[in-house]
Every structure is written in C-alpha cells, then in structure tokens.
PDB file of C-alpha atoms in Angstrom:
ATOM      1  CA  MET A 673       0.000   0.000   0.000  1.00 83.00           C
ATOM      2  CA  PRO A 674       1.388   3.449  -0.895  1.00 91.00           C
ATOM      3  CA  CYS A 675       2.396   5.587   2.063  1.00 93.00           C
ATOM      4  CA  VAL A 676       4.429   8.594   3.147  1.00 94.00           C
ATOM      5  CA  HIS A 677       6.697   8.392   6.180  1.00 95.00           C
ATOM      6  CA  TYR A 678       6.652  11.506   8.304  1.00 95.00           C
ATOM      7  CA  LYS A 679       8.484  12.622  11.398  1.00 95.00           C
ATOM      8  CA  PHE A 680       8.029  15.736  13.466  1.00 94.00           C
ATOM      9  CA  ARG A 681      11.274  17.590  13.909  1.00 91.00           C
ATOM     10  CA  SER A 682      11.098  17.158  17.671  1.00 90.00           C
ATOM     11  CA  LYS A 683      10.342  13.424  17.610  1.00 92.00           C
ATOM     12  CA  LEU A 684      12.655  10.482  17.180  1.00 92.00           C
ATOM     13  CA  SER A 685      10.372   8.008  15.422  1.00 92.00           C
ATOM     14  CA  HIS A 686       8.677   8.033  12.022  1.00 92.00           C
ATOM     15  CA  ASP A 687       4.964   7.441  11.443  1.00 94.00           C
ATOM     16  CA  THR A 688       3.227   6.576   8.186  1.00 95.00           C
ATOM     17  CA  ILE A 689       0.234   7.942   6.330  1.00 94.00           C
ATOM     18  CA  PRO A 690      -1.303   5.488   3.857  1.00 93.00           C
ATOM     19  CA  PHE A 691      -3.048   6.753   0.727  1.00 92.00           C
ATOM     20  CA  GLU A 692      -4.649   5.269  -2.366  1.00 90.00           C
ATOM     21  CA  SER A 693      -2.792   6.703  -5.375  1.00 90.00           C
ATOM     22  CA  VAL A 694       0.798   6.934  -6.564  1.00 92.00           C
ATOM     23  CA  HIS A 695       1.190  10.534  -5.304  1.00 94.00           C
ATOM     24  CA  ILE A 696      -0.376  12.644  -2.573  1.00 94.00           C
ATOM     25  CA  THR A 697      -0.639  16.424  -2.594  1.00 94.00           C
ATOM     26  CA  VAL A 698       0.915  18.477   0.173  1.00 95.00           C
ATOM     27  CA  ARG A 699      -2.548  19.759   1.151  1.00 94.00           C
ATOM     28  CA  GLU A 700      -3.957  16.229   1.526  1.00 94.00           C
ATOM     29  CA  LEU A 701      -0.914  15.135   3.521  1.00 94.00           C
ATOM     30  CA  LYS A 702      -1.272  18.118   5.875  1.00 94.00           C
ATOM     31  CA  GLN A 703      -4.947  17.367   6.397  1.00 94.00           C
ATOM     32  CA  LYS A 704      -4.303  13.699   7.134  1.00 94.00           C
ATOM     33  CA  ILE A 705      -1.455  14.457   9.552  1.00 94.00           C
ATOM     34  CA  MET A 706      -3.457  17.145  11.356  1.00 93.00           C
ATOM     35  CA  LYS A 707      -6.419  14.784  11.701  1.00 93.00           C
ATOM     36  CA  ARG A 708      -4.266  11.898  12.883  1.00 93.00           C
ATOM     37  CA  GLU A 709      -2.258  13.977  15.380  1.00 92.00           C
ATOM     38  CA  ARG A 710      -5.336  16.002  16.433  1.00 91.00           C
ATOM     39  CA  LEU A 711      -3.686  19.334  15.661  1.00 89.00           C
ATOM     40  CA  MET A 712      -5.661  22.564  15.476  1.00 85.00           C
ATOM     41  CA  LEU A 713      -4.865  26.248  15.083  1.00 85.00           C
ATOM     42  CA  CYS A 714      -1.524  25.649  13.450  1.00 88.00           C
ATOM     43  CA  ASP A 715      -0.039  25.037  10.047  1.00 91.00           C
ATOM     44  CA  LEU A 716       2.504  22.446   9.007  1.00 93.00           C
ATOM     45  CA  GLN A 717       5.760  23.058   7.205  1.00 94.00           C
ATOM     46  CA  ILE A 718       6.739  19.979   5.213  1.00 95.00           C
ATOM     47  CA  SER A 719      10.217  19.323   3.857  1.00 95.00           C
ATOM     48  CA  CYS A 720      11.866  16.345   2.230  1.00 94.00           C
ATOM     49  CA  ALA A 721      13.977  14.365   4.710  1.00 93.00           C
ATOM     50  CA  GLN A 722      16.705  13.539   2.162  1.00 92.00           C
ATOM     51  CA  THR A 723      17.184  16.946   0.507  1.00 93.00           C
ATOM     52  CA  ASN A 724      15.746  19.327   3.152  1.00 92.00           C
ATOM     53  CA  GLU A 725      13.775  20.965   0.322  1.00 94.00           C
ATOM     54  CA  GLU A 726      10.627  22.597   1.643  1.00 94.00           C
ATOM     55  CA  TYR A 727       7.325  21.927  -0.106  1.00 94.00           C
ATOM     56  CA  THR A 728       5.832  25.418  -0.397  1.00 92.00           C
ATOM     57  CA  ASP A 729       3.091  24.706  -2.945  1.00 93.00           C
ATOM     58  CA  ASP A 730       0.024  22.960  -1.506  1.00 92.00           C
ATOM     59  CA  GLU A 731      -0.624  21.345  -4.884  1.00 94.00           C
ATOM     60  CA  ALA A 732       2.863  19.813  -5.132  1.00 94.00           C
ATOM     61  CA  LEU A 733       2.896  16.040  -5.434  1.00 94.00           C
ATOM     62  CA  ILE A 734       4.781  13.875  -2.955  1.00 94.00           C
ATOM     63  CA  PRO A 735       5.668  10.440  -4.365  1.00 93.00           C
ATOM     64  CA  ASN A 736       5.036   7.100  -2.711  1.00 93.00           C
ATOM     65  CA  ASN A 737       7.434   5.993   0.093  1.00 92.00           C
ATOM     66  CA  THR A 738       8.894   9.463   0.613  1.00 93.00           C
ATOM     67  CA  SER A 739      10.146  10.505   4.038  1.00 95.00           C
ATOM     68  CA  VAL A 740       9.244  14.020   5.124  1.00 96.00           C
ATOM     69  CA  ILE A 741       9.978  16.144   8.165  1.00 96.00           C
ATOM     70  CA  ILE A 742       7.143  18.152   9.699  1.00 96.00           C
ATOM     71  CA  ARG A 743       7.367  21.416  11.621  1.00 94.00           C
ATOM     72  CA  ARG A 744       4.429  23.036  13.371  1.00 92.00           C
ATOM     73  CA  ILE A 745       4.127  26.753  12.694  1.00 90.00           C
ATOM     74  CA  PRO A 746       1.472  29.286  13.708  1.00 85.00           C
ATOM     75  CA  ALA A 747      -1.386  29.510  11.238  1.00 79.00           C
ATOM     76  CA  ALA A 748      -1.450  32.645   9.133  1.00 74.00           C
ATOM     77  CA  GLY A 749      -3.949  35.213  10.330  1.00 67.00           C
ATOM     78  CA  LEU A 750      -4.101  34.024  13.941  1.00 58.00           C
ATOM     79  CA  LYS A 751      -2.892  36.057  16.872  1.00 57.00           C
ATOM     80  CA  SER A 752      -0.101  34.789  19.035  1.00 55.00           C
ATOM     81  CA  THR A 753      -1.164  32.817  22.089  1.00 53.00           C
ATOM     82  CA  ASN A 754       1.434  34.505  24.327  1.00 53.00           C
ATOM     83  CA  THR A 755      -1.054  37.178  25.361  1.00 47.00           C
ATOM     84  CA  ARG A 756      -2.631  37.136  28.755  1.00 49.00           C
ATOM     85  CA  PHE A 757      -6.379  37.115  29.063  1.00 47.00           C
ATOM     86  CA  VAL A 758      -7.792  39.625  31.488  1.00 49.00           C
ATOM     87  CA  ASN A 759     -10.477  38.231  33.757  1.00 48.00           C
ATOM     88  CA  ASN A 760     -13.031  40.674  35.058  1.00 43.00           C
ATOM     89  CA  TRP A 761     -12.866  39.399  38.636  1.00 41.00           C
ATOM     90  CA  LEU A 762     -11.060  42.528  39.831  1.00 42.00           C
ATOM     91  CA  GLU A 763     -12.832  45.792  39.286  1.00 41.00           C
ATOM     92  CA  PRO A 764     -10.726  48.947  39.192  1.00 43.00           C
ATOM     93  CA  SER A 765     -10.814  50.706  42.513  1.00 43.00           C
ATOM     94  CA  CYS A 766     -10.946  54.182  41.047  1.00 45.00           C
ATOM     95  CA  GLY A 767     -12.592  55.706  38.029  1.00 45.00           C
ATOM     96  CA  SER A 768     -11.138  56.709  34.739  1.00 42.00           C
ATOM     97  CA  SER A 769      -7.920  58.633  34.445  1.00 41.00           C
ATOM     98  CA  GLN A 770      -9.510  60.644  31.671  1.00 40.00           C
ATOM     99  CA  THR A 771     -10.051  64.274  32.544  1.00 40.00           C
ATOM    100  CA  VAL A 772     -12.528  66.655  30.996  1.00 39.00           C
ATOM    101  CA  GLY A 773      -9.884  68.645  29.157  1.00 40.00           C
ATOM    102  CA  ASP A 774      -7.728  65.711  27.970  1.00 47.00           C
ATOM    103  CA  SER A 775      -9.619  63.500  25.506  1.00 40.00           C
ATOM    104  CA  SER A 776      -6.547  61.426  24.563  1.00 46.00           C
ATOM    105  CA  ALA A 777      -5.946  59.863  27.999  1.00 59.00           C
ATOM    106  CA  VAL A 778      -6.612  56.145  28.351  1.00 65.00           C
ATOM    107  CA  SER A 779      -9.226  54.854  30.803  1.00 74.00           C
ATOM    108  CA  LEU A 780      -8.119  52.511  33.577  1.00 72.00           C
ATOM    109  CA  ASP A 781     -10.193  49.653  32.110  1.00 74.00           C
ATOM    110  CA  LEU A 782      -8.306  49.895  28.813  1.00 78.00           C
ATOM    111  CA  LEU A 783      -5.031  50.369  30.624  1.00 75.00           C
ATOM    112  CA  LEU A 784      -5.498  47.060  32.465  1.00 75.00           C
ATOM    113  CA  LYS A 785      -5.590  45.272  29.101  1.00 74.00           C
ATOM    114  CA  THR A 786      -2.677  47.161  27.518  1.00 76.00           C
ATOM    115  CA  GLU A 787       0.495  45.172  26.857  1.00 75.00           C
ATOM    116  CA  ASN A 788       2.958  48.083  26.587  1.00 78.00           C
ATOM    117  CA  LEU A 789       2.248  50.356  29.516  1.00 78.00           C
ATOM    118  CA  ALA A 790       5.377  52.455  28.984  1.00 77.00           C
ATOM    119  CA  GLU A 791       3.958  54.061  25.846  1.00 78.00           C
ATOM    120  CA  ALA A 792       0.377  54.377  27.111  1.00 79.00           C
ATOM    121  CA  ASN A 793      -1.059  57.866  27.474  1.00 81.00           C
ATOM    122  CA  ALA A 794      -2.068  57.737  31.141  1.00 81.00           C
ATOM    123  CA  SER A 795      -0.979  59.023  34.522  1.00 83.00           C
ATOM    124  CA  GLU A 796       1.843  57.291  36.356  1.00 83.00           C
ATOM    125  CA  GLU A 797      -0.530  56.364  39.167  1.00 83.00           C
ATOM    126  CA  ASP A 798      -2.882  54.538  36.759  1.00 83.00           C
ATOM    127  CA  LYS A 799       0.062  52.838  35.065  1.00 81.00           C
ATOM    128  CA  LEU A 800       1.273  51.543  38.448  1.00 82.00           C
ATOM    129  CA  LYS A 801      -2.209  50.244  39.273  1.00 82.00           C
ATOM    130  CA  ALA A 802      -2.301  48.456  35.922  1.00 82.00           C
ATOM    131  CA  VAL A 803       1.132  46.907  36.539  1.00 81.00           C
ATOM    132  CA  MET A 804       0.049  45.661  39.959  1.00 80.00           C
ATOM    133  CA  TYR A 805      -3.150  44.203  38.493  1.00 79.00           C
ATOM    134  CA  GLN A 806      -1.403  42.513  35.557  1.00 76.00           C
ATOM    135  CA  SER A 807       1.323  41.040  37.752  1.00 76.00           C
ATOM    136  CA  SER A 808      -1.265  39.389  40.009  1.00 74.00           C
ATOM    137  CA  LEU A 809      -3.150  37.732  37.120  1.00 69.00           C
ATOM    138  CA  CYS A 810      -0.932  34.660  37.007  1.00 65.00           C
ATOM    139  CA  TYR A 811      -1.589  33.987  40.710  1.00 64.00           C
ATOM    140  CA  TYR A 812      -5.348  34.449  40.557  1.00 61.00           C
ATOM    141  CA  SER A 813      -6.085  33.082  37.095  1.00 56.00           C
ATOM    142  CA  SER A 814      -8.593  30.526  38.436  1.00 56.00           C
ATOM    143  CA  ARG A 815     -11.086  33.255  39.280  1.00 51.00           C
TER     144      ARG A 815
END
C-alpha cells in the first residue's frame, strides 16, 4: 500500500500515512497528519527528509514511500497565544484617568488590558495600578 513516512522535527520516530494513489498532494498530507495527530490552530511546514527541500506549494505532489519532516508553525492570520487574558474578577478601585480637558488619555479599564504600559497615554498612578493588576493575574487566574 502506498504511504508517506513523516516525522516531526522534535520526535525520534517516524509514522506513516497510507493513501490510495501513486502521489499525494501536500494539502492532503497536511490534512491527514493534522487529523491523525489532532492538531488545530496551526499550520505544518513539510520538507523532504533527504534533501531538506521545503514543499511550499500545496498542490505539489509527494511520491510514494517518501520521508518528510514536519514542523508546526502558527497559522497565518491568527494572533499569538502569548497574550494574557484579562479576567473581570477585579474591578478597578478608582474611576477613569480621563479628565474633561484631555480627551486622549486612556481609561483605567483599557489600561489594564494594555500590553505596553510604557507608551500608554495615562498618569503614572494609573500605570502603576495596571502593573500591579497585571502582575497578580498569574496567581489568581482561576477566578
């Protein structure tokens, strides 16, 4: 039975994907590997194990009994998962830092969700409150 041998770059052993024809497209191989390995929200980078040539075209044909190396990469169009999610269990103790005359200042609610507080347009006091809140998220993430 025709098959392609694949190995993730981080694994030691090879696995096989059987198919019905003489060739399999890169797209079909990716779909079968993702289904078999139960992968979601990622893309696969496939390269030939012998030549290290990367298959960039999804319609490229991979011949029978070829060994390939697989790398997981983030899917195009998805945000990085390194961001922290802000739970609404802690309400800000004071109101907005926005004053009547300054329409460009950031509210404390938005400041709590900001990643780069150094460049935020807010008072130092509100920035410190946001830092204290964000630093405690990892300890109280179950709430």
